[in-house]
Amino acid sequence: MYKIFKKIELAPEVKLIEVYAPLIAQKAKPGQFVILRVSEKGERIPLTIADTNLFKGSITIVFQEVGKTTKLLGKLKEGENIIDLVGPLGNPSEIENFGTIIGVGGGVGIAALYPILKALKEKGNYVISILGARSKNYLIFRNEIERISDELYLATDDGSLGYKGFVSDVLKNILDLGKKISRIWAVGPTIMMKVISELTKPYGIKTIVSLNPIMVDGTGMCGGCRVTIGNKTMFTCVDGPEFDGHLVNFDELLLRLKTYKEEEQLALKLLEEGEEFKIASK
Amino acid sequence: MLVNKKKTPIPEQDPKERIKNFDEVALGYDSELALKEAERCLQCKDAPCIKGCPVNINIPEFIRLIKEKKFDLAIKKIKEADNLPATTGRVCPQETQCEALCTLKKIGEPVAIGRLERFVADLELQKGFDIPKIKRKNDKRIAVVGSGPAGLTCAGDLARMGFEVHIFEAFHEPGGVLIYGIPEFRLPKKIVKAEVEYIKSLGVKIFTNVVIGRTYTVDELLKEYDAVFIGTGAGTPQFLNIPGENLIGIYSANEFLTRVNLMKAYKFPEYDTPIKIGKIVGVIGGGNVAMDAARTVLRLGAEEVHILYRRTEEEMPARYEEIIHAKEEGIIFDLLVSPIRFIGDEKGKVKAIELQRMTLGEPDSSGRRRPIPIPESNYIFPLDMVIVAIGTVPNPLIARTTKDLAFTKHGTIVIDEKTGKTTKDRVFAGGDIVTGSATVISAMGAGKISARSIELLLNHNL
Ligand SMILES: Cc1cc2nc3c(=O)[nH]c(=O)nc-3n(C[C@H](O)[C@H](O)[C@H](O)COP(=O)(O)OP(=O)(O)OC[C@H]3O[C@@H](n4cnc5c(N)ncnc54)[C@H](O)[C@@H]3O)c2cc1C
Ligand SMILES: Cc1cc2nc3c(=O)[nH]c(=O)nc-3n(C[C@H](O)[C@H](O)[C@H](O)COP(=O)(O)OP(=O)(O)OC[C@H]3O[C@@H](n4cnc5c(N)ncnc54)[C@H](O)[C@@H]3O)c2cc1C
Ligand code: SF4
Ligand code: SF4
Ligand code: FES
């Protein structure tokens, strides 16, 4: 059992939890993730380790409630337990002093980008951060990222804060200034990572993305998380989750993410109806 | 006395009924049938059958005890050698092991050793088992990586020898392939759980959700433990590497079976993990795993299930019994065909497979006749789900994170077969991680060998 120490609502349907998992906390490196299960009948889902606290023996997870499992996770209160939690999984990010790097984070991906940028900053990189979300409320981890950034740019779809538009527009403006950029990290929705990778390719700047296919075990045993990188099939959980964005077949990944659309909607509907039923019968 | 030439048949669920449920196919002997079958055993002095059993169960002796209706003693006798008898009695390929060497084969069918083993094991599970009293004889600690048959056996034996044993398992449930691979209708999960409970009752502690190579490395284990046994199996699925393989609806057998068995996708939406079942399903491969996948998908509502295999039935590695069961249930065998590519629709879902017809040539290194493609024989076969069951290889995590541990080019760990010793000091290995995909009982045999060697090393410095 893995106890939830702390829970904060960062934005509508975006929650942060700190979970007691001392082994994972000791081992976790930027870019790695955990797989958890919320109940005996639950699904195994992957979530990125956004931070660790060795003193408390805890890891921080930030998640968006998009379906049944993340909704159930969102309902757990401080003091309650997650039944299964395994990790750290995946390969750590490659952290070196590259020079100047840009981190692009979208939505809940901002939290996943944070430990990577923090480590890059500690290695002496000049860190330029570009964060984007639907609107101001969804721009999570702003202060944390600001603290470790040399430059910070914000973008919202509705213009409620920062630039009105996409992070890719902001990135393009920066790249066009002609400054030498050694590497770019893009972490966020798959479509965002695709757009950013397409944008940076002509500039010839290596762009790392963190892929999020559907997973089961997270240890290389099922092949459900396979993605096409260049012309090769790779398993995201053991070969990734970070890959060279210029080699990723994003269209295939976008299709594969829709595999269980109908089942996901059904599970969510039953969950919500179940709740109404409970409220009605009270 | 005249011996019956045939095995006493085991009652089975009717094929028409059983394809609608996940209950066990073979129902097991009752005591009357078991006594009748035990009578057939000739109690051979040299007992050739024992040599066919990788853990050397004293077969004539346990059968004699059954004859004398001393069922309690019969199971005790088996358990001296076999920690998981309800499992091996069900899934051992007896026809190539113990039963292959039975004297009765000269005149007819061998004694149904597996069925008798299962009978006394089930009887004990119903009653609740006797837990042998074990004293901790020393303060040495051993870490076992993986809780499949190899790990469970090694751990169980070491616990009986008086060691403190900790098993580390990556999944949230122990059992390895017994839990996530072999389907419910061949090996009920409550049986596996009971057998795991038995191992725990010997004092073994199992820590689930720990991935060695990630959560801890083998080198870190060596700092805390006196010896390490690696029994991580061969769980990484292979694919065909042909165009279209990542289309939606194409599963590895491991993913398909894990979703269904471990995650209980067959009970979706009561259980949260989904699975998408096609109407016309192609299962690629001819081994036990292909048969299990085909029979499982049939039970989940597929209308037509085709085994697509590139040689003929004769070369199929699957157990004969499983091929018969599959046929009885209506699985269609499309033989001498080889997949060329998959074709998808605009949503990225598989809608057909291109197959090429094959013919058989000269025997290859495995002794089986090699399939040769027939030019211009390609055709398109429409289907909407594919399960790829062409084998698995060892998981690379430990190889990538452990120094001084030698691996073959196939990714299996190099050991000394007599002792289970690896090239790394105090590290032993056995089961599928050493042999590649093999059998439950051979993995258990390997677990036993390593347990013995660990005892010799730690207690006698040998
Ligand atoms: C390595 C990795 C790290 C991840 N880190 C985070 C994280 O830090 N925070 C976070 O909120 N999410 C993260 N995800 C995504 C997260 O795993 C999914 O959102 C989650 O599995 C959804 O489960 P559910 O049952 O709530 O929703 P479901 O019912 O499974 O899905 C609901 C909706 O989410 C979409 N979806 C399903 N699975 C994924 C997925 N793997 N990625 C993106 N969309 C998906 C579906 O298409 C559907 O529209 C990560 C995924 C991976 C592979
Ligand atoms: C579908 C199917 C049907 C089969 N049918 C039969 C049959 O009828 N009869 C028969 O005799 N054999 C059968 N087999 C083969 C048999 O199951 C295997 O040979 C046997 O299970 C191997 O045992 P093992 O202990 O070596 O490995 P496994 O059973 O594979 O167990 C390995 C365990 O280690 C865990 N693990 C892996 N890596 C790590 C890590 N890094 N850290 C921690 N834990 C880890 C895994 O999660 C797993 O639980 C079948 C196999 C399959 C897949
Ligand atoms: S364990 Fe397997 S091989 Fe050994 S006697 Fe039992 S059925 Fe035969
Ligand atoms: S070889 Fe056959 S008949 Fe002889 S003891 Fe063994 S099981 Fe009995
Ligand atoms: S999640 Fe199963 S292989 Fe990656």
PDB file of N, CA and C in Angstrom, chain B residues 313-365:
ATOM      1  N   GLU B 313       0.602 -29.713 -39.362  1.00  0.00           N
ATOM      2  CA  GLU B 313       0.253 -30.073 -37.991  1.00  0.00           C
ATOM      3  C   GLU B 313       1.349 -30.927 -37.348  1.00  0.00           C
ATOM      4  N   GLU B 314       1.999 -31.745 -38.161  1.00  0.00           N
ATOM      5  CA  GLU B 314       3.023 -32.631 -37.644  1.00  0.00           C
ATOM      6  C   GLU B 314       4.181 -31.882 -36.987  1.00  0.00           C
ATOM      7  N   GLU B 315       4.509 -30.728 -37.549  1.00  0.00           N
ATOM      8  CA  GLU B 315       5.653 -29.974 -37.014  1.00  0.00           C
ATOM      9  C   GLU B 315       5.239 -29.043 -35.881  1.00  0.00           C
ATOM     10  N   MET B 316       3.940 -28.945 -35.600  1.00  0.00           N
ATOM     11  CA  MET B 316       3.503 -27.995 -34.572  1.00  0.00           C
ATOM     12  C   MET B 316       4.129 -28.316 -33.221  1.00  0.00           C
ATOM     13  N   PRO B 317       4.714 -27.319 -32.564  1.00  0.00           N
ATOM     14  CA  PRO B 317       5.292 -27.590 -31.243  1.00  0.00           C
ATOM     15  C   PRO B 317       4.238 -27.732 -30.136  1.00  0.00           C
ATOM     16  N   ALA B 318       2.994 -27.402 -30.409  1.00  0.00           N
ATOM     17  CA  ALA B 318       1.972 -27.474 -29.351  1.00  0.00           C
ATOM     18  C   ALA B 318       1.755 -28.911 -28.902  1.00  0.00           C
ATOM     19  N   ARG B 319       1.314 -29.076 -27.666  1.00  0.00           N
ATOM     20  CA  ARG B 319       0.991 -30.415 -27.168  1.00  0.00           C
ATOM     21  C   ARG B 319      -0.160 -30.983 -27.978  1.00  0.00           C
ATOM     22  N   TYR B 320      -0.074 -32.279 -28.238  1.00  0.00           N
ATOM     23  CA  TYR B 320      -1.095 -32.954 -29.028  1.00  0.00           C
ATOM     24  C   TYR B 320      -2.482 -32.732 -28.422  1.00  0.00           C
ATOM     25  N   GLU B 321      -2.539 -32.896 -27.097  1.00  0.00           N
ATOM     26  CA  GLU B 321      -3.807 -32.733 -26.382  1.00  0.00           C
ATOM     27  C   GLU B 321      -4.436 -31.357 -26.636  1.00  0.00           C
ATOM     28  N   GLU B 322      -3.575 -30.341 -26.712  1.00  0.00           N
ATOM     29  CA  GLU B 322      -4.095 -28.980 -26.905  1.00  0.00           C
ATOM     30  C   GLU B 322      -4.590 -28.775 -28.328  1.00  0.00           C
ATOM     31  N   ILE B 323      -3.906 -29.407 -29.288  1.00  0.00           N
ATOM     32  CA  ILE B 323      -4.359 -29.318 -30.680  1.00  0.00           C
ATOM     33  C   ILE B 323      -5.752 -29.968 -30.794  1.00  0.00           C
ATOM     34  N   ILE B 324      -5.902 -31.134 -30.158  1.00  0.00           N
ATOM     35  CA  ILE B 324      -7.194 -31.818 -30.178  1.00  0.00           C
ATOM     36  C   ILE B 324      -8.274 -30.946 -29.525  1.00  0.00           C
ATOM     37  N   HIS B 325      -7.952 -30.405 -28.358  1.00  0.00           N
ATOM     38  CA  HIS B 325      -8.930 -29.540 -27.681  1.00  0.00           C
ATOM     39  C   HIS B 325      -9.320 -28.375 -28.570  1.00  0.00           C
ATOM     40  N   ALA B 326      -8.333 -27.764 -29.212  1.00  0.00           N
ATOM     41  CA  ALA B 326      -8.614 -26.607 -30.058  1.00  0.00           C
ATOM     42  C   ALA B 326      -9.532 -27.011 -31.207  1.00  0.00           C
ATOM     43  N   LYS B 327      -9.244 -28.137 -31.812  1.00  0.00           N
ATOM     44  CA  LYS B 327     -10.074 -28.593 -32.941  1.00  0.00           C
ATOM     45  C   LYS B 327     -11.500 -28.890 -32.495  1.00  0.00           C
ATOM     46  N   GLU B 328     -11.616 -29.591 -31.352  1.00  0.00           N
ATOM     47  CA  GLU B 328     -12.956 -29.897 -30.828  1.00  0.00           C
ATOM     48  C   GLU B 328     -13.776 -28.627 -30.646  1.00  0.00           C
ATOM     49  N   GLU B 329     -13.079 -27.564 -30.278  1.00  0.00           N
ATOM     50  CA  GLU B 329     -13.791 -26.323 -29.995  1.00  0.00           C
ATOM     51  C   GLU B 329     -14.101 -25.525 -31.257  1.00  0.00           C
ATOM     52  N   GLY B 330     -13.575 -25.966 -32.379  1.00  0.00           N
ATOM     53  CA  GLY B 330     -13.929 -25.297 -33.628  1.00  0.00           C
ATOM     54  C   GLY B 330     -12.889 -24.342 -34.167  1.00  0.00           C
ATOM     55  N   ILE B 331     -11.666 -24.388 -33.619  1.00  0.00           N
ATOM     56  CA  ILE B 331     -10.593 -23.570 -34.169  1.00  0.00           C
ATOM     57  C   ILE B 331     -10.240 -24.107 -35.562  1.00  0.00           C
ATOM     58  N   ILE B 332     -10.061 -23.197 -36.520  1.00  0.00           N
ATOM     59  CA  ILE B 332      -9.764 -23.600 -37.894  1.00  0.00           C
ATOM     60  C   ILE B 332      -8.252 -23.554 -38.105  1.00  0.00           C
ATOM     61  N   PHE B 333      -7.683 -24.605 -38.685  1.00  0.00           N
ATOM     62  CA  PHE B 333      -6.230 -24.639 -38.898  1.00  0.00           C
ATOM     63  C   PHE B 333      -5.917 -24.328 -40.358  1.00  0.00           C
ATOM     64  N   ASP B 334      -5.277 -23.179 -40.602  1.00  0.00           N
ATOM     65  CA  ASP B 334      -4.819 -22.832 -41.945  1.00  0.00           C
ATOM     66  C   ASP B 334      -3.323 -23.092 -41.966  1.00  0.00           C
ATOM     67  N   LEU B 335      -2.929 -24.198 -42.608  1.00  0.00           N
ATOM     68  CA  LEU B 335      -1.529 -24.620 -42.519  1.00  0.00           C
ATOM     69  C   LEU B 335      -0.764 -24.241 -43.771  1.00  0.00           C
ATOM     70  N   LEU B 336       0.570 -24.270 -43.651  1.00  0.00           N
ATOM     71  CA  LEU B 336       1.457 -23.951 -44.769  1.00  0.00           C
ATOM     72  C   LEU B 336       1.175 -22.562 -45.345  1.00  0.00           C
ATOM     73  N   VAL B 337       1.032 -21.591 -44.448  1.00  0.00           N
ATOM     74  CA  VAL B 337       0.878 -20.197 -44.885  1.00  0.00           C
ATOM     75  C   VAL B 337       1.808 -19.315 -44.062  1.00  0.00           C
ATOM     76  N   SER B 338       2.331 -18.281 -44.677  1.00  0.00           N
ATOM     77  CA  SER B 338       3.236 -17.387 -43.968  1.00  0.00           C
ATOM     78  C   SER B 338       2.806 -15.931 -44.193  1.00  0.00           C
ATOM     79  N   PRO B 339       2.754 -15.130 -43.120  1.00  0.00           N
ATOM     80  CA  PRO B 339       2.295 -13.744 -43.242  1.00  0.00           C
ATOM     81  C   PRO B 339       3.314 -12.874 -43.986  1.00  0.00           C
ATOM     82  N   ILE B 340       2.824 -12.048 -44.888  1.00  0.00           N
ATOM     83  CA  ILE B 340       3.675 -11.150 -45.670  1.00  0.00           C
ATOM     84  C   ILE B 340       3.505  -9.711 -45.217  1.00  0.00           C
ATOM     85  N   ARG B 341       2.267  -9.291 -45.020  1.00  0.00           N
ATOM     86  CA  ARG B 341       2.008  -7.933 -44.525  1.00  0.00           C
ATOM     87  C   ARG B 341       0.581  -7.845 -43.997  1.00  0.00           C
ATOM     88  N   PHE B 342       0.335  -6.792 -43.218  1.00  0.00           N
ATOM     89  CA  PHE B 342      -1.008  -6.524 -42.718  1.00  0.00           C
ATOM     90  C   PHE B 342      -1.562  -5.315 -43.449  1.00  0.00           C
ATOM     91  N   ILE B 343      -2.870  -5.312 -43.655  1.00  0.00           N
ATOM     92  CA  ILE B 343      -3.495  -4.206 -44.362  1.00  0.00           C
ATOM     93  C   ILE B 343      -4.494  -3.560 -43.413  1.00  0.00           C
ATOM     94  N   GLY B 344      -4.468  -2.208 -43.346  1.00  0.00           N
ATOM     95  CA  GLY B 344      -5.324  -1.515 -42.403  1.00  0.00           C
ATOM     96  C   GLY B 344      -6.367  -0.646 -43.094  1.00  0.00           C
ATOM     97  N   ASP B 345      -7.351  -0.198 -42.321  1.00  0.00           N
ATOM     98  CA  ASP B 345      -8.336   0.742 -42.868  1.00  0.00           C
ATOM     99  C   ASP B 345      -7.912   2.169 -42.523  1.00  0.00           C
ATOM    100  N   GLU B 346      -8.785   3.130 -42.827  1.00  0.00           N
ATOM    101  CA  GLU B 346      -8.390   4.540 -42.651  1.00  0.00           C
ATOM    102  C   GLU B 346      -8.240   4.921 -41.175  1.00  0.00           C
ATOM    103  N   LYS B 347      -8.839   4.115 -40.273  1.00  0.00           N
ATOM    104  CA  LYS B 347      -8.699   4.397 -38.836  1.00  0.00           C
ATOM    105  C   LYS B 347      -7.506   3.678 -38.209  1.00  0.00           C
ATOM    106  N   GLY B 348      -6.719   3.035 -39.057  1.00  0.00           N
ATOM    107  CA  GLY B 348      -5.535   2.370 -38.537  1.00  0.00           C
ATOM    108  C   GLY B 348      -5.820   1.006 -37.954  1.00  0.00           C
ATOM    109  N   LYS B 349      -7.016   0.451 -38.268  1.00  0.00           N
ATOM    110  CA  LYS B 349      -7.352  -0.884 -37.735  1.00  0.00           C
ATOM    111  C   LYS B 349      -7.021  -1.944 -38.780  1.00  0.00           C
ATOM    112  N   VAL B 350      -6.575  -3.085 -38.327  1.00  0.00           N
ATOM    113  CA  VAL B 350      -6.250  -4.160 -39.261  1.00  0.00           C
ATOM    114  C   VAL B 350      -7.536  -4.670 -39.918  1.00  0.00           C
ATOM    115  N   LYS B 351      -7.481  -4.865 -41.246  1.00  0.00           N
ATOM    116  CA  LYS B 351      -8.675  -5.399 -41.925  1.00  0.00           C
ATOM    117  C   LYS B 351      -8.356  -6.628 -42.773  1.00  0.00           C
ATOM    118  N   ALA B 352      -7.080  -6.904 -42.981  1.00  0.00           N
ATOM    119  CA  ALA B 352      -6.731  -8.100 -43.757  1.00  0.00           C
ATOM    120  C   ALA B 352      -5.261  -8.430 -43.558  1.00  0.00           C
ATOM    121  N   ILE B 353      -4.929  -9.640 -43.971  1.00  0.00           N
ATOM    122  CA  ILE B 353      -3.530 -10.053 -43.926  1.00  0.00           C
ATOM    123  C   ILE B 353      -3.204 -10.672 -45.283  1.00  0.00           C
ATOM    124  N   GLU B 354      -2.001 -10.387 -45.769  1.00  0.00           N
ATOM    125  CA  GLU B 354      -1.570 -11.056 -46.994  1.00  0.00           C
ATOM    126  C   GLU B 354      -0.760 -12.277 -46.578  1.00  0.00           C
ATOM    127  N   LEU B 355      -1.144 -13.431 -47.120  1.00  0.00           N
ATOM    128  CA  LEU B 355      -0.464 -14.680 -46.772  1.00  0.00           C
ATOM    129  C   LEU B 355       0.167 -15.281 -48.021  1.00  0.00           C
ATOM    130  N   GLN B 356       1.262 -15.972 -47.809  1.00  0.00           N
ATOM    131  CA  GLN B 356       1.871 -16.699 -48.914  1.00  0.00           C
ATOM    132  C   GLN B 356       1.833 -18.186 -48.580  1.00  0.00           C
ATOM    133  N   ARG B 357       1.514 -18.991 -49.579  1.00  0.00           N
ATOM    134  CA  ARG B 357       1.476 -20.435 -49.331  1.00  0.00           C
ATOM    135  C   ARG B 357       2.890 -21.006 -49.320  1.00  0.00           C
ATOM    136  N   MET B 358       3.040 -22.054 -48.521  1.00  0.00           N
ATOM    137  CA  MET B 358       4.366 -22.659 -48.338  1.00  0.00           C
ATOM    138  C   MET B 358       4.294 -24.146 -48.686  1.00  0.00           C
ATOM    139  N   THR B 359       5.470 -24.711 -48.899  1.00  0.00           N
ATOM    140  CA  THR B 359       5.552 -26.158 -49.050  1.00  0.00           C
ATOM    141  C   THR B 359       6.711 -26.617 -48.161  1.00  0.00           C
ATOM    142  N   LEU B 360       6.785 -27.901 -47.860  1.00  0.00           N
ATOM    143  CA  LEU B 360       7.854 -28.339 -46.950  1.00  0.00           C
ATOM    144  C   LEU B 360       9.071 -28.853 -47.708  1.00  0.00           C
ATOM    145  N   GLY B 361      10.245 -28.426 -47.263  1.00  0.00           N
ATOM    146  CA  GLY B 361      11.487 -28.883 -47.872  1.00  0.00           C
ATOM    147  C   GLY B 361      12.240 -29.836 -46.958  1.00  0.00           C
ATOM    148  N   GLU B 362      13.554 -29.771 -47.008  1.00  0.00           N
ATOM    149  CA  GLU B 362      14.411 -30.630 -46.189  1.00  0.00           C
ATOM    150  C   GLU B 362      14.333 -30.238 -44.715  1.00  0.00           C
ATOM    151  N   PRO B 363      14.626 -31.156 -43.812  1.00  0.00           N
ATOM    152  CA  PRO B 363      14.648 -30.806 -42.386  1.00  0.00           C
ATOM    153  C   PRO B 363      15.720 -29.751 -42.080  1.00  0.00           C
ATOM    154  N   ASP B 364      15.416 -28.823 -41.161  1.00  0.00           N
ATOM    155  CA  ASP B 364      16.402 -27.815 -40.765  1.00  0.00           C
ATOM    156  C   ASP B 364      17.120 -28.261 -39.491  1.00  0.00           C
ATOM    157  N   SER B 365      17.852 -27.337 -38.876  1.00  0.00           N
ATOM    158  CA  SER B 365      18.662 -27.710 -37.711  1.00  0.00           C
ATOM    159  C   SER B 365      17.804 -28.256 -36.563  1.00  0.00           C
TER     160      SER B 365
END
